């Protein structure tokens, strides 16, 4: 819906705004025209994807461009292989289109509904200690800048702009099309299990190196063991029950929300609800095989709140037990879940994994818990361990805290000053996290 006084809100319902004007764009010309019109009128501009960020990174009282109608593949290069795609395309659509031509993305997070522009701009990541965040697949991009001109860049042409624009929170302009490196399509074996947390943390990088994409998670009642999830490439056929298994995760989240609601009435109900075997056997079995993108992701219709910090992987040994202590402080019935994922270092200037092999510590809580309690409980300890807040999740960090954690901070600010000298793409939130 375009127009004036049209309200916008994010997926989680934790951020909302009434922009001066909401403009739904359909092609690159629309983006250029909208930016030039806003520049002439002296308005600020923000860009919205599907609003899957938990914080107010999108909100504005200026002009808001909705990119979700600017979608689809522009071209496929089977030789590299690579795909050029409009930035408003959802990851789900991209995956399905790539599959038709025998290609895939090499890694992704657990969500596929968000736009490619939003995923790049917030530092989106999956897990895999040899895989950098989503930007690791970026080969080039087209950016509509503050005066409406288009800048193209790639690693070998205008590398400084490329490294700044890969993850830029929408602060440099509007990503129009992006080119992503692909791999031949593949399948993954999904293996879930349970292992002693102490053994994992004794050498977390070595533990993570033993599978292509390793994750572990904890609940308040986990005790000494962590639940583990390992995804490895396989040539075996897709399991007959793969789709049902995929929805098992979704039902797990429904259960977590119900437990959160029940816990408001009686805390003791939570653990029973969370640990009961579901009668229709959706709990993950030890093994199944699925198409890569269906193994990485699962449908997530249930709203929740999430906070995540990117730590040097070596900090996990101390940080994870501290977070676990914070969770159990709320009682062994607390339906909070802590998930730890991994990424290789990269060199995008504001990448969460810039310059360091990274362990991501994510805390998910039911919406009934509330944004403030989530922050109050977990943020301090993750910051103490050199954590960088996920650009798209709940956090209270300000630019003066964040700047020291990014060696490329000044380089990013130099590109920002050159491309957007009048702060056309800024907002209250961006002033807080990136400075004025
Ligand atoms: C259920 C759920 C699961 C999630 N799982 C993960 C996960 O596994 N891993 C992970 O890292 N994160 C995860 N997240 C966070 C989420 O994936 C990111 O915040 C998301 O990728 C943002 O995409 P979006 O399209 O919703 O962008 P929005 O939230 O709409 O926008 C985010 C930012 O991107 C900018 N932006 C969007 N499009 C453009 C563009 N074309 N040009 C310039 N700037 C643009 C916006 O201005 C804004 O600054 C999850 C979130 C939810 C709600």
GROMACS .gro file of C-alpha atoms and ligand atoms in nm:
model
  489
    1UNK     CA    1   0.000   0.000   0.000
    2UNK     CA    2   0.152   0.335  -0.108
    3UNK     CA    3   0.063   0.678   0.014
    4UNK     CA    4   0.080   0.938   0.285
    5UNK     CA    5   0.011   0.858   0.651
    6UNK     CA    6   0.029   0.485   0.582
    7UNK     CA    7   0.157   0.306   0.892
    8UNK     CA    8   0.442   0.054   0.865
    9UNK     CA    9   0.534  -0.208   1.124
   10UNK     CA   10   0.792  -0.481   1.142
   11UNK     CA   11   0.724  -0.857   1.152
   12UNK     CA   12   0.765  -0.887   1.529
   13UNK     CA   13   0.548  -0.582   1.605
   14UNK     CA   14   0.840  -0.430   1.801
   15UNK     CA   15   0.893  -0.131   1.567
   16UNK     CA   16   0.644   0.088   1.385
   17UNK     CA   17   0.623   0.426   1.217
   18UNK     CA   18   0.405   0.650   1.006
   19UNK     CA   19   0.636   0.774   0.729
   20UNK     CA   20   0.574   1.100   0.549
   21UNK     CA   21   0.518   0.886   0.242
   22UNK     CA   22   0.533   0.512   0.175
   23UNK     CA   23   0.642   0.443  -0.183
   24UNK     CA   24   0.611   0.094  -0.329
   25UNK     CA   25   0.870   0.064  -0.605
   26UNK     CA   26   0.851  -0.176  -0.900
   27UNK     CA   27   1.170  -0.105  -1.093
   28UNK     CA   28   1.501   0.076  -1.067
   29UNK     CA   29   1.355   0.388  -1.232
   30UNK     CA   30   1.095   0.407  -0.952
   31UNK     CA   31   1.375   0.400  -0.694
   32UNK     CA   32   1.572   0.673  -0.873
   33UNK     CA   33   1.261   0.893  -0.913
   34UNK     CA   34   1.157   0.850  -0.548
   35UNK     CA   35   1.507   0.933  -0.422
   36UNK     CA   36   1.536   1.240  -0.646
   37UNK     CA   37   1.191   1.362  -0.540
   38UNK     CA   38   1.279   1.321  -0.173
   39UNK     CA   39   1.614   1.498  -0.226
   40UNK     CA   40   1.443   1.793  -0.393
   41UNK     CA   41   1.193   1.819  -0.107
   42UNK     CA   42   1.464   1.781   0.160
   43UNK     CA   43   1.317   1.458   0.298
   44UNK     CA   44   1.509   1.165   0.438
   45UNK     CA   45   1.469   0.818   0.283
   46UNK     CA   46   1.474   0.472   0.438
   47UNK     CA   47   1.430   0.140   0.262
   48UNK     CA   48   1.214  -0.147   0.385
   49UNK     CA   49   1.237  -0.514   0.296
   50UNK     CA   50   0.995  -0.751   0.466
   51UNK     CA   51   1.055  -0.595   0.810
   52UNK     CA   52   1.209  -0.906   0.966
   53UNK     CA   53   1.448  -0.696   1.174
   54UNK     CA   54   1.351  -0.671   1.539
   55UNK     CA   55   1.477  -0.317   1.607
   56UNK     CA   56   1.375   0.019   1.450
   57UNK     CA   57   1.641  -0.001   1.174
   58UNK     CA   58   1.371   0.068   0.912
   59UNK     CA   59   1.149   0.325   1.083
   60UNK     CA   60   1.138   0.686   0.966
   61UNK     CA   61   0.920   0.992   0.957
   62UNK     CA   62   1.060   1.070   0.611
   63UNK     CA   63   1.002   0.872   0.290
   64UNK     CA   64   0.993   0.494   0.317
   65UNK     CA   65   1.061   0.287   0.005
   66UNK     CA   66   0.903  -0.058   0.007
   67UNK     CA   67   1.123  -0.286  -0.205
   68UNK     CA   68   0.917  -0.605  -0.178
   69UNK     CA   69   0.752  -0.548  -0.518
   70UNK     CA   70   1.092  -0.511  -0.687
   71UNK     CA   71   1.160  -0.879  -0.722
   72UNK     CA   72   1.296  -1.149  -0.953
   73UNK     CA   73   1.608  -1.273  -1.123
   74UNK     CA   74   1.778  -1.048  -1.379
   75UNK     CA   75   2.027  -1.302  -1.517
   76UNK     CA   76   2.208  -1.625  -1.441
   77UNK     CA   77   2.573  -1.681  -1.524
   78UNK     CA   78   2.614  -2.059  -1.535
   79UNK     CA   79   2.988  -2.037  -1.588
   80UNK     CA   80   3.091  -1.862  -1.262
   81UNK     CA   81   2.819  -1.963  -1.145
   82UNK     CA   82   2.636  -1.651  -1.023
   83UNK     CA   83   2.296  -1.488  -1.023
   84UNK     CA   84   2.199  -1.122  -1.053
   85UNK     CA   85   1.878  -1.052  -0.869
   86UNK     CA   86   1.660  -0.756  -0.771
   87UNK     CA   87   1.720  -0.663  -0.408
   88UNK     CA   88   1.352  -0.696  -0.309
   89UNK     CA   89   1.346  -1.067  -0.402
   90UNK     CA   90   1.283  -1.301  -0.111
   91UNK     CA   91   1.539  -1.567  -0.037
   92UNK     CA   92   1.266  -1.828  -0.079
   93UNK     CA   93   1.191  -1.715  -0.433
   94UNK     CA   94   1.559  -1.695  -0.519
   95UNK     CA   95   1.620  -2.049  -0.391
   96UNK     CA   96   1.332  -2.192  -0.593
   97UNK     CA   97   1.445  -2.013  -0.909
   98UNK     CA   98   1.804  -2.125  -0.862
   99UNK     CA   99   1.698  -2.484  -0.811
  100UNK     CA  100   1.532  -2.484  -1.153
  101UNK     CA  101   1.870  -2.409  -1.312
  102UNK     CA  102   2.065  -2.652  -1.093
  103UNK     CA  103   2.215  -2.390  -0.860
  104UNK     CA  104   2.194  -2.296  -0.491
  105UNK     CA  105   2.329  -2.057  -0.227
  106UNK     CA  106   2.611  -2.218  -0.030
  107UNK     CA  107   2.480  -2.117   0.313
  108UNK     CA  108   2.188  -1.936   0.476
  109UNK     CA  109   2.021  -1.858   0.808
  110UNK     CA  110   1.699  -2.019   0.930
  111UNK     CA  111   1.462  -1.775   0.755
  112UNK     CA  112   1.388  -1.747   0.384
  113UNK     CA  113   1.105  -1.493   0.378
  114UNK     CA  114   1.319  -1.179   0.402
  115UNK     CA  115   1.453  -0.980   0.107
  116UNK     CA  116   1.806  -1.016  -0.023
  117UNK     CA  117   1.862  -0.642   0.027
  118UNK     CA  118   1.756  -0.668   0.392
  119UNK     CA  119   1.962  -0.980   0.455
  120UNK     CA  120   2.279  -0.818   0.316
  121UNK     CA  121   2.215  -0.487   0.489
  122UNK     CA  122   2.180  -0.640   0.838
  123UNK     CA  123   2.471  -0.886   0.821
  124UNK     CA  124   2.248  -1.194   0.799
  125UNK     CA  125   2.425  -1.526   0.858
  126UNK     CA  126   2.370  -1.897   0.899
  127UNK     CA  127   2.615  -2.135   1.060
  128UNK     CA  128   2.939  -2.291   0.934
  129UNK     CA  129   3.285  -2.211   1.059
  130UNK     CA  130   3.423  -2.212   0.704
  131UNK     CA  131   3.136  -1.998   0.571
  132UNK     CA  132   3.133  -1.618   0.611
  133UNK     CA  133   2.796  -1.440   0.663
  134UNK     CA  134   2.559  -1.392   0.367
  135UNK     CA  135   2.781  -1.116   0.225
  136UNK     CA  136   3.041  -1.386   0.158
  137UNK     CA  137   2.834  -1.476  -0.150
  138UNK     CA  138   2.824  -1.119  -0.281
  139UNK     CA  139   3.011  -1.049  -0.606
  140UNK     CA  140   2.878  -0.708  -0.706
  141UNK     CA  141   2.594  -0.460  -0.664
  142UNK     CA  142   2.416  -0.154  -0.801
  143UNK     CA  143   2.337   0.121  -0.552
  144UNK     CA  144   2.105   0.421  -0.597
  145UNK     CA  145   2.276   0.703  -0.409
  146UNK     CA  146   2.151   1.027  -0.250
  147UNK     CA  147   2.141   1.231  -0.572
  148UNK     CA  148   1.976   0.950  -0.766
  149UNK     CA  149   2.290   0.839  -0.951
  150UNK     CA  150   2.369   0.471  -0.971
  151UNK     CA  151   2.703   0.339  -0.851
  152UNK     CA  152   2.813  -0.009  -0.954
  153UNK     CA  153   3.084  -0.191  -0.767
  154UNK     CA  154   3.249  -0.529  -0.721
  155UNK     CA  155   3.554  -0.666  -0.544
  156UNK     CA  156   3.776  -0.565  -0.839
  157UNK     CA  157   3.603  -0.241  -0.938
  158UNK     CA  158   3.561   0.019  -0.665
  159UNK     CA  159   3.653  -0.229  -0.389
  160UNK     CA  160   3.621   0.028  -0.108
  161UNK     CA  161   3.258   0.101  -0.199
  162UNK     CA  162   3.196  -0.274  -0.236
  163UNK     CA  163   3.332  -0.350   0.112
  164UNK     CA  164   3.128  -0.067   0.262
  165UNK     CA  165   2.802  -0.135   0.078
  166UNK     CA  166   2.783  -0.512   0.138
  167UNK     CA  167   2.646  -0.456   0.489
  168UNK     CA  168   2.545  -0.092   0.524
  169UNK     CA  169   2.209  -0.081   0.711
  170UNK     CA  170   2.061   0.115   0.421
  171UNK     CA  171   2.288   0.408   0.514
  172UNK     CA  172   2.462   0.445   0.177
  173UNK     CA  173   2.161   0.431  -0.052
  174UNK     CA  174   1.923   0.176  -0.199
  175UNK     CA  175   2.056  -0.158  -0.324
  176UNK     CA  176   1.899  -0.211  -0.662
  177UNK     CA  177   2.039  -0.537  -0.798
  178UNK     CA  178   2.301  -0.763  -0.646
  179UNK     CA  179   2.512  -1.042  -0.794
  180UNK     CA  180   2.561  -1.346  -0.575
  181UNK     CA  181   2.803  -1.635  -0.622
  182UNK     CA  182   2.620  -1.969  -0.639
  183UNK     CA  183   2.718  -2.335  -0.615
  184UNK     CA  184   2.573  -2.640  -0.789
  185UNK     CA  185   2.258  -2.742  -0.604
  186UNK     CA  186   2.315  -2.987  -0.319
  187UNK     CA  187   2.146  -3.179  -0.041
  188UNK     CA  188   2.215  -3.182   0.330
  189UNK     CA  189   2.188  -3.453   0.590
  190UNK     CA  190   2.035  -3.308   0.907
  191UNK     CA  191   2.148  -3.478   1.227
  192UNK     CA  192   2.027  -3.364   1.565
  193UNK     CA  193   2.161  -3.487   1.894
  194UNK     CA  194   2.273  -3.404   2.244
  195UNK     CA  195   2.630  -3.355   2.368
  196UNK     CA  196   2.793  -3.234   2.690
  197UNK     CA  197   2.819  -2.854   2.675
  198UNK     CA  198   3.156  -2.862   2.851
  199UNK     CA  199   3.300  -3.087   2.577
  200UNK     CA  200   3.176  -2.853   2.303
  201UNK     CA  201   3.311  -2.543   2.477
  202UNK     CA  202   3.648  -2.703   2.555
  203UNK     CA  203   3.732  -2.637   2.188
  204UNK     CA  204   3.432  -2.482   2.013
  205UNK     CA  205   3.617  -2.408   1.684
  206UNK     CA  206   3.730  -2.773   1.659
  207UNK     CA  207   3.378  -2.892   1.742
  208UNK     CA  208   3.229  -2.663   1.476
  209UNK     CA  209   3.486  -2.777   1.219
  210UNK     CA  210   3.368  -3.133   1.233
  211UNK     CA  211   3.058  -3.060   1.023
  212UNK     CA  212   2.971  -2.823   0.740
  213UNK     CA  213   2.710  -2.630   0.940
  214UNK     CA  214   2.704  -2.691   1.316
  215UNK     CA  215   2.476  -2.527   1.573
  216UNK     CA  216   2.411  -2.595   1.939
  217UNK     CA  217   2.137  -2.469   2.166
  218UNK     CA  218   2.044  -2.458   2.531
  219UNK     CA  219   1.731  -2.421   2.738
  220UNK     CA  220   1.705  -2.342   3.109
  221UNK     CA  221   1.653  -2.709   3.188
  222UNK     CA  222   1.923  -2.838   2.950
  223UNK     CA  223   2.148  -2.935   3.241
  224UNK     CA  224   2.499  -3.034   3.134
  225UNK     CA  225   2.398  -3.120   2.777
  226UNK     CA  226   2.338  -2.902   2.469
  227UNK     CA  227   2.111  -2.994   2.178
  228UNK     CA  228   2.315  -3.010   1.861
  229UNK     CA  229   2.223  -2.973   1.496
  230UNK     CA  230   2.469  -3.070   1.223
  231UNK     CA  231   2.413  -3.027   0.850
  232UNK     CA  232   2.648  -3.204   0.610
  233UNK     CA  233   2.651  -3.245   0.235
  234UNK     CA  234   2.530  -3.578   0.104
  235UNK     CA  235   2.439  -3.746  -0.225
  236UNK     CA  236   2.169  -3.956  -0.058
  237UNK     CA  237   1.813  -3.901  -0.178
  238UNK     CA  238   1.576  -3.659  -0.003
  239UNK     CA  239   1.399  -3.843   0.284
  240UNK     CA  240   1.036  -3.929   0.224
  241UNK     CA  241   0.932  -3.745   0.542
  242UNK     CA  242   1.163  -3.443   0.496
  243UNK     CA  243   0.878  -3.190   0.469
  244UNK     CA  244   0.715  -3.316   0.787
  245UNK     CA  245   1.049  -3.300   0.967
  246UNK     CA  246   1.101  -2.943   0.850
  247UNK     CA  247   0.766  -2.841   0.999
  248UNK     CA  248   0.874  -3.007   1.325
  249UNK     CA  249   1.082  -2.696   1.393
  250UNK     CA  250   0.781  -2.476   1.327
  251UNK     CA  251   0.571  -2.674   1.572
  252UNK     CA  252   0.854  -2.654   1.823
  253UNK     CA  253   0.821  -2.275   1.806
  254UNK     CA  254   0.444  -2.289   1.846
  255UNK     CA  255   0.502  -2.496   2.156
  256UNK     CA  256   0.755  -2.242   2.289
  257UNK     CA  257   0.502  -1.961   2.251
  258UNK     CA  258   0.229  -2.160   2.422
  259UNK     CA  259   0.474  -2.238   2.701
  260UNK     CA  260   0.553  -1.867   2.733
  261UNK     CA  261   0.182  -1.789   2.769
  262UNK     CA  262   0.126  -2.076   3.013
  263UNK     CA  263   0.425  -1.959   3.215
  264UNK     CA  264   0.253  -1.628   3.286
  265UNK     CA  265  -0.014  -1.825   3.474
  266UNK     CA  266   0.201  -2.096   3.626
  267UNK     CA  267   0.577  -2.126   3.569
  268UNK     CA  268   0.566  -2.497   3.646
  269UNK     CA  269   0.362  -2.565   3.333
  270UNK     CA  270   0.645  -2.452   3.106
  271UNK     CA  271   0.889  -2.735   3.143
  272UNK     CA  272   0.615  -2.997   3.109
  273UNK     CA  273   0.491  -2.836   2.789
  274UNK     CA  274   0.837  -2.792   2.643
  275UNK     CA  275   0.964  -3.142   2.712
  276UNK     CA  276   0.649  -3.344   2.641
  277UNK     CA  277   0.676  -3.563   2.334
  278UNK     CA  278   0.432  -3.438   2.076
  279UNK     CA  279   0.169  -3.704   1.997
  280UNK     CA  280   0.210  -3.666   1.621
  281UNK     CA  281   0.586  -3.732   1.641
  282UNK     CA  282   0.716  -3.408   1.493
  283UNK     CA  283   1.024  -3.406   1.715
  284UNK     CA  284   1.327  -3.426   1.491
  285UNK     CA  285   1.453  -3.777   1.433
  286UNK     CA  286   1.829  -3.826   1.441
  287UNK     CA  287   1.864  -3.812   1.061
  288UNK     CA  288   1.695  -3.690   0.748
  289UNK     CA  289   1.806  -3.557   0.409
  290UNK     CA  290   1.659  -3.252   0.235
  291UNK     CA  291   1.733  -2.997  -0.038
  292UNK     CA  292   1.993  -2.753   0.096
  293UNK     CA  293   1.763  -2.453   0.131
  294UNK     CA  294   1.488  -2.654   0.298
  295UNK     CA  295   1.739  -2.803   0.541
  296UNK     CA  296   1.878  -2.457   0.633
  297UNK     CA  297   1.539  -2.292   0.686
  298UNK     CA  298   1.196  -2.364   0.825
  299UNK     CA  299   0.864  -2.173   0.821
  300UNK     CA  300   0.844  -1.933   1.116
  301UNK     CA  301   0.490  -1.798   1.146
  302UNK     CA  302   0.507  -1.760   1.525
  303UNK     CA  303   0.626  -1.416   1.635
  304UNK     CA  304   0.906  -1.392   1.890
  305UNK     CA  305   1.181  -1.151   1.998
  306UNK     CA  306   1.548  -1.208   1.943
  307UNK     CA  307   1.882  -1.061   2.051
  308UNK     CA  308   2.212  -1.175   1.904
  309UNK     CA  309   2.577  -1.079   1.947
  310UNK     CA  310   2.873  -1.181   1.732
  311UNK     CA  311   3.172  -1.276   1.949
  312UNK     CA  312   3.526  -1.385   1.867
  313UNK     CA  313   3.483  -1.763   1.867
  314UNK     CA  314   3.740  -1.796   2.146
  315UNK     CA  315   3.508  -1.602   2.381
  316UNK     CA  316   3.235  -1.866   2.367
  317UNK     CA  317   3.398  -2.076   2.641
  318UNK     CA  318   3.330  -1.802   2.896
  319UNK     CA  319   3.032  -1.622   2.744
  320UNK     CA  320   2.801  -1.921   2.691
  321UNK     CA  321   2.809  -2.046   3.054
  322UNK     CA  322   2.748  -1.686   3.168
  323UNK     CA  323   2.442  -1.659   2.941
  324UNK     CA  324   2.321  -1.997   3.061
  325UNK     CA  325   2.350  -1.877   3.421
  326UNK     CA  326   2.140  -1.572   3.330
  327UNK     CA  327   1.874  -1.794   3.175
  328UNK     CA  328   1.852  -2.024   3.476
  329UNK     CA  329   1.836  -1.723   3.710
  330UNK     CA  330   1.478  -1.694   3.586
  331UNK     CA  331   1.403  -2.046   3.700
  332UNK     CA  332   1.442  -2.382   3.535
  333UNK     CA  333   1.104  -2.333   3.369
  334UNK     CA  334   1.205  -2.034   3.157
  335UNK     CA  335   1.114  -2.094   2.790
  336UNK     CA  336   1.412  -1.890   2.662
  337UNK     CA  337   1.633  -2.050   2.408
  338UNK     CA  338   2.002  -1.982   2.346
  339UNK     CA  339   2.146  -2.079   2.008
  340UNK     CA  340   2.512  -2.066   1.908
  341UNK     CA  341   2.621  -2.054   1.543
  342UNK     CA  342   2.954  -2.001   1.368
  343UNK     CA  343   3.102  -1.807   1.076
  344UNK     CA  344   3.436  -1.756   0.906
  345UNK     CA  345   3.592  -1.410   0.912
  346UNK     CA  346   3.534  -1.174   0.620
  347UNK     CA  347   3.638  -0.822   0.526
  348UNK     CA  348   3.315  -0.627   0.464
  349UNK     CA  349   3.363  -0.319   0.680
  350UNK     CA  350   3.048  -0.357   0.894
  351UNK     CA  351   3.019  -0.734   0.869
  352UNK     CA  352   2.947  -0.895   1.205
  353UNK     CA  353   3.235  -1.133   1.129
  354UNK     CA  354   3.479  -0.867   1.007
  355UNK     CA  355   3.832  -0.989   1.072
  356UNK     CA  356   3.748  -1.264   1.317
  357UNK     CA  357   3.621  -1.621   1.321
  358UNK     CA  358   3.289  -1.570   1.490
  359UNK     CA  359   3.055  -1.741   1.734
  360UNK     CA  360   2.703  -1.590   1.732
  361UNK     CA  361   2.507  -1.615   2.055
  362UNK     CA  362   2.135  -1.571   1.992
  363UNK     CA  363   1.864  -1.553   2.258
  364UNK     CA  364   1.503  -1.603   2.155
  365UNK     CA  365   1.215  -1.529   2.390
  366UNK     CA  366   0.836  -1.543   2.348
  367UNK     CA  367   0.687  -1.199   2.277
  368UNK     CA  368   0.513  -1.214   2.617
  369UNK     CA  369   0.856  -1.162   2.776
  370UNK     CA  370   0.900  -0.819   2.622
  371UNK     CA  371   1.185  -0.636   2.453
  372UNK     CA  372   1.313  -0.464   2.766
  373UNK     CA  373   1.348  -0.776   2.974
  374UNK     CA  374   1.529  -0.950   2.690
  375UNK     CA  375   1.781  -0.667   2.671
  376UNK     CA  376   1.816  -0.619   3.045
  377UNK     CA  377   1.889  -0.985   3.101
  378UNK     CA  378   2.141  -1.076   2.835
  379UNK     CA  379   2.302  -0.781   2.669
  380UNK     CA  380   2.566  -0.683   2.923
  381UNK     CA  381   2.739  -1.018   2.935
  382UNK     CA  382   2.762  -1.048   2.558
  383UNK     CA  383   2.902  -0.697   2.526
  384UNK     CA  384   3.168  -0.777   2.784
  385UNK     CA  385   3.300  -1.047   2.553
  386UNK     CA  386   3.379  -0.808   2.266
  387UNK     CA  387   3.036  -0.872   2.118
  388UNK     CA  388   2.905  -0.688   1.814
  389UNK     CA  389   2.525  -0.654   1.814
  390UNK     CA  390   2.344  -0.809   1.517
  391UNK     CA  391   2.234  -0.508   1.311
  392UNK     CA  392   1.883  -0.652   1.270
  393UNK     CA  393   1.812  -0.769   1.626
  394UNK     CA  394   1.728  -0.619   1.965
  395UNK     CA  395   2.014  -0.424   2.128
  396UNK     CA  396   2.080  -0.092   2.298
  397UNK     CA  397   2.437  -0.032   2.178
  398UNK     CA  398   2.528   0.318   2.061
  399UNK     CA  399   2.784   0.413   1.796
  400UNK     CA  400   3.056   0.506   2.044
  401UNK     CA  401   3.046   0.151   2.187
  402UNK     CA  402   3.014  -0.015   1.848
  403UNK     CA  403   3.283   0.185   1.663
  404UNK     CA  404   3.576   0.035   1.856
  405UNK     CA  405   3.464  -0.313   1.762
  406UNK     CA  406   3.501  -0.254   1.388
  407UNK     CA  407   3.855  -0.195   1.259
  408UNK     CA  408   3.703  -0.066   0.931
  409UNK     CA  409   3.471   0.185   1.103
  410UNK     CA  410   3.647   0.503   0.981
  411UNK     CA  411   3.671   0.365   0.628
  412UNK     CA  412   3.296   0.301   0.630
  413UNK     CA  413   3.230   0.652   0.760
  414UNK     CA  414   3.449   0.800   0.485
  415UNK     CA  415   3.243   0.623   0.217
  416UNK     CA  416   2.922   0.732   0.391
  417UNK     CA  417   3.037   1.097   0.406
  418UNK     CA  418   3.122   1.089   0.035
  419UNK     CA  419   2.798   0.923  -0.079
  420UNK     CA  420   2.553   1.084   0.160
  421UNK     CA  421   2.701   1.413   0.283
  422UNK     CA  422   2.362   1.556   0.390
  423UNK     CA  423   2.242   1.247   0.578
  424UNK     CA  424   1.958   1.171   0.341
  425UNK     CA  425   1.953   0.799   0.434
  426UNK     CA  426   1.968   0.853   0.807
  427UNK     CA  427   1.714   0.818   1.090
  428UNK     CA  428   1.708   0.835   1.470
  429UNK     CA  429   1.812   0.472   1.489
  430UNK     CA  430   2.100   0.514   1.242
  431UNK     CA  431   2.223   0.822   1.429
  432UNK     CA  432   2.227   0.606   1.741
  433UNK     CA  433   2.420   0.314   1.592
  434UNK     CA  434   2.632   0.483   1.322
  435UNK     CA  435   2.662   0.839   1.451
  436UNK     CA  436   2.541   1.161   1.290
  437LIG     C1  437   1.183  -1.532   1.215
  437LIG     C2  438   1.318  -1.466   1.195
  437LIG     C3  439   1.429  -1.546   1.173
  437LIG     C4  440   1.554  -1.486   1.154
  437LIG     N1  441   1.664  -1.566   1.134
  437LIG     C5  442   1.786  -1.508   1.115
  437LIG     C6  443   1.902  -1.589   1.093
  437LIG     O1  444   1.895  -1.711   1.089
  437LIG     N2  445   2.021  -1.525   1.076
  437LIG     C7  446   2.032  -1.389   1.081
  437LIG     O2  447   2.142  -1.337   1.067
  437LIG     N3  448   1.923  -1.311   1.099
  437LIG     C8  449   1.802  -1.368   1.116
  437LIG     N4  450   1.692  -1.288   1.135
  437LIG     C9  451   1.707  -1.142   1.117
  437LIG    C10  452   1.664  -1.107   0.976
  437LIG     O3  453   1.695  -1.212   0.890
  437LIG    C11  454   1.724  -0.982   0.917
  437LIG     O4  455   1.712  -0.875   1.001
  437LIG    C12  456   1.658  -0.969   0.781
  437LIG     O5  457   1.742  -1.037   0.692
  437LIG    C13  458   1.621  -0.843   0.731
  437LIG     O6  459   1.562  -0.859   0.599
  437LIG     P1  460   1.430  -0.777   0.566
  437LIG     O7  461   1.396  -0.795   0.425
  437LIG     O8  462   1.326  -0.811   0.664
  437LIG     O9  463   1.483  -0.628   0.589
  437LIG     P2  464   1.421  -0.514   0.680
  437LIG    O10  465   1.415  -0.558   0.821
  437LIG    O11  466   1.298  -0.465   0.618
  437LIG    O12  467   1.535  -0.405   0.665
  437LIG    C14  468   1.657  -0.424   0.733
  437LIG    C15  469   1.760  -0.320   0.691
  437LIG    O13  470   1.794  -0.342   0.556
  437LIG    C16  471   1.780  -0.222   0.482
  437LIG     N5  472   1.742  -0.257   0.348
  437LIG    C17  473   1.647  -0.346   0.308
  437LIG     N6  474   1.645  -0.354   0.174
  437LIG    C18  475   1.741  -0.268   0.130
  437LIG    C19  476   1.786  -0.230   0.001
  437LIG     N7  477   1.734  -0.282  -0.113
  437LIG     N8  478   1.884  -0.137  -0.008
  437LIG    C20  479   1.938  -0.083   0.102
  437LIG     N9  480   1.899  -0.116   0.227
  437LIG    C21  481   1.802  -0.206   0.240
  437LIG    C22  482   1.676  -0.143   0.557
  437LIG    O14  483   1.686  -0.005   0.530
  437LIG    C23  484   1.713  -0.175   0.699
  437LIG    O15  485   1.820  -0.094   0.735
  437LIG    C24  486   1.567  -1.345   1.155
  437LIG    C25  487   1.454  -1.266   1.177
  437LIG    C26  488   1.330  -1.325   1.197
  437LIG    C27  489   1.210  -1.239   1.220
   0.00000   0.00000   0.00000
